[in-house]
Amino acid sequence: MNAWSGQERDADVMGPTVTRAASAKSSPPPLKNGNELRQSGYLIAVGSRTARFRRKHRNKLLLIFLIMLILLLLCLAVAMTVLYVKQKRNKPIRICHTRECLRSAANLALSMDTSTSPCHDFYQYVCGNWAEEHPRPDAYRSYDWFREKQNKVYARVRDFLAKNTTDQPRPVQQAKDLYTACMDTETLDKLSLKPTFKILKSLGLPAYPTYINVTDDFDYSTYSFDWIEAVINIKTQLGMDVLIGFDIFTDPRNSSEYRLVMGSPETTNPFPSMHNEKKQHIGQKSLLERKIEKSKKNIRILNKKHGDNFESLESKDDDEKTEHIYKLFYAELIKLFILESGPKDLNLTELELDQNIFLAANEYYTMSEDMYELEADNDTSTDDDQYLDVPDYTVNEVQAHTDMIVISNNGTPVPIWKRYLEGVFNISDVGLDFQKDRILISNPDMKYMSLMAAYLSKAAPVTIELYIWIKVVEVMAVHTTTELRLLFQRSYDALRQHDLTMPPRSLYCASAVNDLLGMAVSYAIANPDFLTKTKPKIQIMLNEMKKSLAQLVSKTKWMDDDTKLATYQKITQMKTLIGFPNWLLEEGKLEEFYEGIEINTKTHLDNLINIIQVKIRKALNRFRMGNNFTWATDPTEVNAYHTFQENTITIPLVMLQYPFYDLGLDSLNYGSLGTVLGHEITHGFDNFGRQFDKNGNLLPWWTNKTIESFVNLTQCFIDQYSSYFVPELNEHVDGKKTLGENIADNGGVREAFGALKEHLRKHSEEPKLPGFEHLNSEQLFFLSYGNLWCGVPTKESLKSELSDEHSPQHFRAQGALQNNEDFARVWRCPPGSPMNPRQRCIIF
């Protein structure tokens, strides 16, 4: 029998119950199989205590592990952060080692005076050593980046013109021939004054002034001289204004048309100058602004090299010296022409001849001063608004008005104006309609024309001839013999009371060719890659500048909403001419542009006159044509222009090169060229530019409220710049005269800085400039702007600058930065320091 069978188990379990007394021990429970014992909790498996421990602490271990892992990761993160920071601190600085960066760094480092605090005198800090590194050549009264660049341009032009080249357009070869003729001084000396005598004859003028009276039997009472015919010939053959000023300008109220304009003489010297003084960085003058800012003194073309005749002037005061120098110059000029022409009927002794010559020089000087007084009276009015509303007249109305003034001054009226205009247009294809073709004449110009007519009505014909003769001869003679050039040079020196070395003939001739055939020269030096590489970058910069100005306008509180909207529209429609005309490199276009010009390598003066005559005829023929918004300057001129009556900015090719552009870093480019572009853009909204609307028309587009607010703000600029003192001259800057340019300077810096910040935001961080690793991009921007105005002035040049509409260069840099809060922030200038004043002048 199986003892573990299920039956026995059942019988055992189900047996009869045994009853025990209460005091008896309880018996152990019946034996059960393993499963039942386990289920009953009596049997414990071997090792079950460890398992229970693991179950109990498993979650705790997992938690500890996670905590340790987190701590490890945290430590790793901290370690990585420390390593990153340490690596960033010790990371090699990215430095720009390009040729452009190295050149810019060297220039800045050598120009700076680091012993000066940038917060005390930033100009001295940036430019303190510029003069030492860029010594002023003796040929120039002042020297700066603009002059240095222009000299390099002329040198480049000279080298090209002197080089044998083939396969060039005809005008380029003509430019070379013009240069060759200019350089051929041997032929010029051999021809002597013969070319000049020929031209004088064609103008209706004698070989020497009739006033000299070289014969005893000359009757002055019967002498007559047709001065009107003479000035017509001079205008049409030489392009020169004598007594009467005439030109064709864009209509101030309709920029798409041309108008006839008359007044005081404007073009007094149509020929290239022997001394190309520095041209200021300015906006292109409109007709009206040229009238407002026209020089009050006739410009005489005199040159240098001290001679014994001038050394005795030391004891005389300045006015007497000037008068004596001019009279002596005119006397020597007249005598050279008399001796060269060799009159056969000369009945005077040498002493008598000299006496007559000095009397003639004195008479010319007297009339010259009288005419100067008439022009000065025209220019000295302080009310500029009289030029902004220029009336127009029929030619008969002009004649009637001037006749009235002539009669009131006891003179005899003669027909002048219709005859003059007909004579000038006689060389063109245009016929004037004197009922429809009204003439623009400002009130001051009408006054001049009337008084001039009255003066001539009573002047002796022989004196009028003398006056016209000298006016013409003094601009032509310098382009003839060596003897006459030296005469001009000595006189030029004596007027300035010190010697100035005459520029090399090669540079003068290169400059002359550039002035007269600028587009042909530009073709020769233009790089076709410019159109695809540089020009697009400049267009981007200009767009950024315009956007920056728009943002500044949006923040202004003195402009109302209507004026702001009109300003945005003018900014948007502002046109730009960059580098050189698009047509310049097109086949056949250059020949078309210079059609009609003839050049001979043996006739220098005739070449100059031929070019002038072709340009005059083309200008007259364009009178009936619409304004095509041509370039305001040649691509080789170191300058930039804002043409108000065309709402156009012109940036010549050479301004897009070192030292104004291509400086290696955007911060440097924006600080130099960018501020120049900003200057020109702002001109459209300065005290004069605001007169012209988006189409370049002289129409009111600012509300009266905005104009009033603007005028109030300008007083701050007037006061600020008037406080600048020039110790060399013991004079202050004229804050009112320089207002427009000061506003443009200030606006240009703000616009360029805003454009740079936006530009850097879109692009990766700039590398550092070698040697300037401690400066950031914003500091380099201001450093570049200050360096733009470095220069070497002289007392004479400072005097000239104080009579100009621009402030001296030191103050152009200082003033704009003193008004700029970003400058003070970037350079950490303490409040109240010279470069961080308590009060700032801000318009844009």
PDB file of N, CA and C in Angstrom, residues 488-548:
ATOM      1  N   PHE A 488      53.574 134.402 -64.072  1.00  0.00           N
ATOM      2  CA  PHE A 488      52.437 134.034 -63.243  1.00  0.00           C
ATOM      3  C   PHE A 488      52.911 133.457 -61.913  1.00  0.00           C
ATOM      4  N   GLN A 489      53.947 132.652 -61.992  1.00  0.00           N
ATOM      5  CA  GLN A 489      54.445 131.992 -60.788  1.00  0.00           C
ATOM      6  C   GLN A 489      54.976 133.003 -59.769  1.00  0.00           C
ATOM      7  N   ARG A 490      55.737 133.977 -60.234  1.00  0.00           N
ATOM      8  CA  ARG A 490      56.282 134.995 -59.333  1.00  0.00           C
ATOM      9  C   ARG A 490      55.159 135.794 -58.674  1.00  0.00           C
ATOM     10  N   SER A 491      54.164 136.139 -59.446  1.00  0.00           N
ATOM     11  CA  SER A 491      53.054 136.917 -58.899  1.00  0.00           C
ATOM     12  C   SER A 491      52.252 136.103 -57.889  1.00  0.00           C
ATOM     13  N   TYR A 492      52.061 134.864 -58.184  1.00  0.00           N
ATOM     14  CA  TYR A 492      51.336 133.970 -57.276  1.00  0.00           C
ATOM     15  C   TYR A 492      52.073 133.875 -55.945  1.00  0.00           C
ATOM     16  N   ASP A 493      53.373 133.752 -56.036  1.00  0.00           N
ATOM     17  CA  ASP A 493      54.194 133.687 -54.825  1.00  0.00           C
ATOM     18  C   ASP A 493      54.108 134.976 -54.018  1.00  0.00           C
ATOM     19  N   ALA A 494      54.203 136.083 -54.709  1.00  0.00           N
ATOM     20  CA  ALA A 494      54.224 137.371 -54.015  1.00  0.00           C
ATOM     21  C   ALA A 494      52.908 137.637 -53.296  1.00  0.00           C
ATOM     22  N   LEU A 495      51.806 137.232 -53.891  1.00  0.00           N
ATOM     23  CA  LEU A 495      50.509 137.437 -53.252  1.00  0.00           C
ATOM     24  C   LEU A 495      50.386 136.643 -51.961  1.00  0.00           C
ATOM     25  N   ARG A 496      51.049 135.490 -51.918  1.00  0.00           N
ATOM     26  CA  ARG A 496      50.964 134.645 -50.733  1.00  0.00           C
ATOM     27  C   ARG A 496      52.166 134.818 -49.800  1.00  0.00           C
ATOM     28  N   GLN A 497      53.091 135.691 -50.217  1.00  0.00           N
ATOM     29  CA  GLN A 497      54.228 136.066 -49.383  1.00  0.00           C
ATOM     30  C   GLN A 497      55.128 134.895 -49.006  1.00  0.00           C
ATOM     31  N   HIS A 498      55.112 133.858 -49.799  1.00  0.00           N
ATOM     32  CA  HIS A 498      56.072 132.775 -49.628  1.00  0.00           C
ATOM     33  C   HIS A 498      56.083 131.940 -50.907  1.00  0.00           C
ATOM     34  N   ASP A 499      57.153 131.210 -51.087  1.00  0.00           N
ATOM     35  CA  ASP A 499      57.291 130.428 -52.303  1.00  0.00           C
ATOM     36  C   ASP A 499      56.499 129.132 -52.219  1.00  0.00           C
ATOM     37  N   LEU A 500      55.896 128.781 -53.328  1.00  0.00           N
ATOM     38  CA  LEU A 500      55.280 127.466 -53.480  1.00  0.00           C
ATOM     39  C   LEU A 500      55.855 126.846 -54.741  1.00  0.00           C
ATOM     40  N   THR A 501      56.413 125.674 -54.600  1.00  0.00           N
ATOM     41  CA  THR A 501      57.017 125.019 -55.753  1.00  0.00           C
ATOM     42  C   THR A 501      55.959 124.698 -56.796  1.00  0.00           C
ATOM     43  N   MET A 502      56.251 125.027 -58.031  1.00  0.00           N
ATOM     44  CA  MET A 502      55.309 124.719 -59.106  1.00  0.00           C
ATOM     45  C   MET A 502      55.232 123.206 -59.302  1.00  0.00           C
ATOM     46  N   PRO A 503      54.028 122.647 -59.429  1.00  0.00           N
ATOM     47  CA  PRO A 503      53.901 121.207 -59.659  1.00  0.00           C
ATOM     48  C   PRO A 503      54.653 120.805 -60.926  1.00  0.00           C
ATOM     49  N   PRO A 504      55.142 119.597 -60.970  1.00  0.00           N
ATOM     50  CA  PRO A 504      55.825 119.141 -62.186  1.00  0.00           C
ATOM     51  C   PRO A 504      54.931 119.302 -63.409  1.00  0.00           C
ATOM     52  N   ARG A 505      55.546 119.637 -64.514  1.00  0.00           N
ATOM     53  CA  ARG A 505      54.783 119.849 -65.751  1.00  0.00           C
ATOM     54  C   ARG A 505      53.972 118.604 -66.111  1.00  0.00           C
ATOM     55  N   SER A 506      54.526 117.439 -65.852  1.00  0.00           N
ATOM     56  CA  SER A 506      53.831 116.200 -66.213  1.00  0.00           C
ATOM     57  C   SER A 506      52.522 116.053 -65.435  1.00  0.00           C
ATOM     58  N   LEU A 507      52.530 116.421 -64.146  1.00  0.00           N
ATOM     59  CA  LEU A 507      51.312 116.324 -63.353  1.00  0.00           C
ATOM     60  C   LEU A 507      50.304 117.393 -63.762  1.00  0.00           C
ATOM     61  N   TYR A 508      50.808 118.575 -64.096  1.00  0.00           N
ATOM     62  CA  TYR A 508      49.899 119.614 -64.568  1.00  0.00           C
ATOM     63  C   TYR A 508      49.216 119.159 -65.856  1.00  0.00           C
ATOM     64  N   CYS A 509      49.982 118.625 -66.793  1.00  0.00           N
ATOM     65  CA  CYS A 509      49.413 118.201 -68.077  1.00  0.00           C
ATOM     66  C   CYS A 509      48.435 117.047 -67.885  1.00  0.00           C
ATOM     67  N   ALA A 510      48.760 116.127 -66.982  1.00  0.00           N
ATOM     68  CA  ALA A 510      47.839 115.026 -66.698  1.00  0.00           C
ATOM     69  C   ALA A 510      46.535 115.580 -66.126  1.00  0.00           C
ATOM     70  N   SER A 511      46.659 116.580 -65.256  1.00  0.00           N
ATOM     71  CA  SER A 511      45.481 117.210 -64.670  1.00  0.00           C
ATOM     72  C   SER A 511      44.656 117.920 -65.739  1.00  0.00           C
ATOM     73  N   ALA A 512      45.343 118.598 -66.668  1.00  0.00           N
ATOM     74  CA  ALA A 512      44.643 119.323 -67.731  1.00  0.00           C
ATOM     75  C   ALA A 512      43.868 118.352 -68.624  1.00  0.00           C
ATOM     76  N   VAL A 513      44.499 117.255 -68.993  1.00  0.00           N
ATOM     77  CA  VAL A 513      43.821 116.244 -69.825  1.00  0.00           C
ATOM     78  C   VAL A 513      42.627 115.673 -69.074  1.00  0.00           C
ATOM     79  N   ASN A 514      42.819 115.429 -67.793  1.00  0.00           N
ATOM     80  CA  ASN A 514      41.745 114.880 -66.977  1.00  0.00           C
ATOM     81  C   ASN A 514      40.566 115.849 -66.901  1.00  0.00           C
ATOM     82  N   ASP A 515      40.851 117.154 -66.787  1.00  0.00           N
ATOM     83  CA  ASP A 515      39.787 118.150 -66.719  1.00  0.00           C
ATOM     84  C   ASP A 515      38.991 118.232 -68.016  1.00  0.00           C
ATOM     85  N   LEU A 516      39.680 118.130 -69.147  1.00  0.00           N
ATOM     86  CA  LEU A 516      39.034 118.362 -70.428  1.00  0.00           C
ATOM     87  C   LEU A 516      38.512 117.090 -71.100  1.00  0.00           C
ATOM     88  N   LEU A 517      39.177 115.972 -70.860  1.00  0.00           N
ATOM     89  CA  LEU A 517      38.762 114.698 -71.468  1.00  0.00           C
ATOM     90  C   LEU A 517      38.639 113.624 -70.383  1.00  0.00           C
ATOM     91  N   GLY A 518      37.914 113.953 -69.345  1.00  0.00           N
ATOM     92  CA  GLY A 518      37.841 113.082 -68.175  1.00  0.00           C
ATOM     93  C   GLY A 518      37.279 111.705 -68.460  1.00  0.00           C
ATOM     94  N   MET A 519      36.281 111.610 -69.324  1.00  0.00           N
ATOM     95  CA  MET A 519      35.682 110.302 -69.614  1.00  0.00           C
ATOM     96  C   MET A 519      36.641 109.417 -70.416  1.00  0.00           C
ATOM     97  N   ALA A 520      37.418 110.023 -71.291  1.00  0.00           N
ATOM     98  CA  ALA A 520      38.405 109.249 -72.046  1.00  0.00           C
ATOM     99  C   ALA A 520      39.478 108.702 -71.111  1.00  0.00           C
ATOM    100  N   VAL A 521      39.909 109.529 -70.167  1.00  0.00           N
ATOM    101  CA  VAL A 521      40.885 109.080 -69.178  1.00  0.00           C
ATOM    102  C   VAL A 521      40.285 107.983 -68.311  1.00  0.00           C
ATOM    103  N   SER A 522      39.031 108.136 -67.938  1.00  0.00           N
ATOM    104  CA  SER A 522      38.362 107.139 -67.095  1.00  0.00           C
ATOM    105  C   SER A 522      38.255 105.804 -67.816  1.00  0.00           C
ATOM    106  N   TYR A 523      37.990 105.854 -69.115  1.00  0.00           N
ATOM    107  CA  TYR A 523      37.933 104.615 -69.903  1.00  0.00           C
ATOM    108  C   TYR A 523      39.256 103.868 -69.817  1.00  0.00           C
ATOM    109  N   ALA A 524      40.332 104.637 -69.846  1.00  0.00           N
ATOM    110  CA  ALA A 524      41.659 104.026 -69.864  1.00  0.00           C
ATOM    111  C   ALA A 524      41.992 103.329 -68.545  1.00  0.00           C
ATOM    112  N   ILE A 525      41.467 103.850 -67.428  1.00  0.00           N
ATOM    113  CA  ILE A 525      41.848 103.280 -66.127  1.00  0.00           C
ATOM    114  C   ILE A 525      40.724 102.475 -65.484  1.00  0.00           C
ATOM    115  N   ALA A 526      39.552 102.419 -66.150  1.00  0.00           N
ATOM    116  CA  ALA A 526      38.420 101.679 -65.574  1.00  0.00           C
ATOM    117  C   ALA A 526      38.648 100.177 -65.697  1.00  0.00           C
ATOM    118  N   ASN A 527      38.303  99.464 -64.641  1.00  0.00           N
ATOM    119  CA  ASN A 527      38.420  98.009 -64.623  1.00  0.00           C
ATOM    120  C   ASN A 527      37.041  97.407 -64.835  1.00  0.00           C
ATOM    121  N   PRO A 528      36.860  96.579 -65.888  1.00  0.00           N
ATOM    122  CA  PRO A 528      35.535  95.986 -66.128  1.00  0.00           C
ATOM    123  C   PRO A 528      35.014  95.178 -64.941  1.00  0.00           C
ATOM    124  N   ASP A 529      35.918  94.612 -64.139  1.00  0.00           N
ATOM    125  CA  ASP A 529      35.481  93.834 -62.980  1.00  0.00           C
ATOM    126  C   ASP A 529      34.757  94.698 -61.955  1.00  0.00           C
ATOM    127  N   PHE A 530      34.954  95.994 -62.041  1.00  0.00           N
ATOM    128  CA  PHE A 530      34.298  96.892 -61.092  1.00  0.00           C
ATOM    129  C   PHE A 530      32.785  96.725 -61.128  1.00  0.00           C
ATOM    130  N   LEU A 531      32.243  96.545 -62.323  1.00  0.00           N
ATOM    131  CA  LEU A 531      30.794  96.467 -62.474  1.00  0.00           C
ATOM    132  C   LEU A 531      30.205  95.239 -61.805  1.00  0.00           C
ATOM    133  N   THR A 532      30.992  94.166 -61.707  1.00  0.00           N
ATOM    134  CA  THR A 532      30.461  92.921 -61.131  1.00  0.00           C
ATOM    135  C   THR A 532      30.934  92.671 -59.703  1.00  0.00           C
ATOM    136  N   LYS A 533      31.994  93.343 -59.278  1.00  0.00           N
ATOM    137  CA  LYS A 533      32.543  93.084 -57.949  1.00  0.00           C
ATOM    138  C   LYS A 533      32.322  94.245 -56.982  1.00  0.00           C
ATOM    139  N   THR A 534      32.871  95.388 -57.312  1.00  0.00           N
ATOM    140  CA  THR A 534      32.809  96.506 -56.370  1.00  0.00           C
ATOM    141  C   THR A 534      31.458  97.208 -56.381  1.00  0.00           C
ATOM    142  N   LYS A 535      30.918  97.483 -57.553  1.00  0.00           N
ATOM    143  CA  LYS A 535      29.686  98.254 -57.651  1.00  0.00           C
ATOM    144  C   LYS A 535      28.533  97.625 -56.873  1.00  0.00           C
ATOM    145  N   PRO A 536      28.308  96.317 -56.959  1.00  0.00           N
ATOM    146  CA  PRO A 536      27.211  95.727 -56.156  1.00  0.00           C
ATOM    147  C   PRO A 536      27.386  95.946 -54.657  1.00  0.00           C
ATOM    148  N   LYS A 537      28.632  95.913 -54.167  1.00  0.00           N
ATOM    149  CA  LYS A 537      28.874  96.149 -52.737  1.00  0.00           C
ATOM    150  C   LYS A 537      28.527  97.582 -52.351  1.00  0.00           C
ATOM    151  N   ILE A 538      28.865  98.519 -53.235  1.00  0.00           N
ATOM    152  CA  ILE A 538      28.555  99.920 -52.954  1.00  0.00           C
ATOM    153  C   ILE A 538      27.046 100.134 -52.977  1.00  0.00           C
ATOM    154  N   GLN A 539      26.362  99.458 -53.888  1.00  0.00           N
ATOM    155  CA  GLN A 539      24.907  99.584 -53.934  1.00  0.00           C
ATOM    156  C   GLN A 539      24.278  99.067 -52.654  1.00  0.00           C
ATOM    157  N   ILE A 540      24.811  97.962 -52.128  1.00  0.00           N
ATOM    158  CA  ILE A 540      24.317  97.433 -50.854  1.00  0.00           C
ATOM    159  C   ILE A 540      24.560  98.451 -49.740  1.00  0.00           C
ATOM    160  N   MET A 541      25.771  99.018 -49.711  1.00  0.00           N
ATOM    161  CA  MET A 541      26.088 100.010 -48.691  1.00  0.00           C
ATOM    162  C   MET A 541      25.154 101.211 -48.784  1.00  0.00           C
ATOM    163  N   LEU A 542      24.897 101.686 -49.988  1.00  0.00           N
ATOM    164  CA  LEU A 542      24.016 102.832 -50.165  1.00  0.00           C
ATOM    165  C   LEU A 542      22.595 102.518 -49.700  1.00  0.00           C
ATOM    166  N   ASN A 543      22.118 101.337 -50.014  1.00  0.00           N
ATOM    167  CA  ASN A 543      20.778 100.949 -49.565  1.00  0.00           C
ATOM    168  C   ASN A 543      20.721 100.877 -48.047  1.00  0.00           C
ATOM    169  N   GLU A 544      21.779 100.378 -47.442  1.00  0.00           N
ATOM    170  CA  GLU A 544      21.840 100.327 -45.972  1.00  0.00           C
ATOM    171  C   GLU A 544      21.864 101.732 -45.392  1.00  0.00           C
ATOM    172  N   MET A 545      22.567 102.636 -46.069  1.00  0.00           N
ATOM    173  CA  MET A 545      22.639 104.015 -45.598  1.00  0.00           C
ATOM    174  C   MET A 545      21.262 104.690 -45.675  1.00  0.00           C
ATOM    175  N   LYS A 546      20.572 104.471 -46.777  1.00  0.00           N
ATOM    176  CA  LYS A 546      19.241 105.062 -46.923  1.00  0.00           C
ATOM    177  C   LYS A 546      18.283 104.510 -45.876  1.00  0.00           C
ATOM    178  N   LYS A 547      18.364 103.213 -45.642  1.00  0.00           N
ATOM    179  CA  LYS A 547      17.517 102.596 -44.626  1.00  0.00           C
ATOM    180  C   LYS A 547      17.847 103.149 -43.251  1.00  0.00           C
ATOM    181  N   SER A 548      19.124 103.363 -43.005  1.00  0.00           N
ATOM    182  CA  SER A 548      19.546 103.914 -41.714  1.00  0.00           C
ATOM    183  C   SER A 548      18.984 105.315 -41.525  1.00  0.00           C
TER     184      SER A 548
END
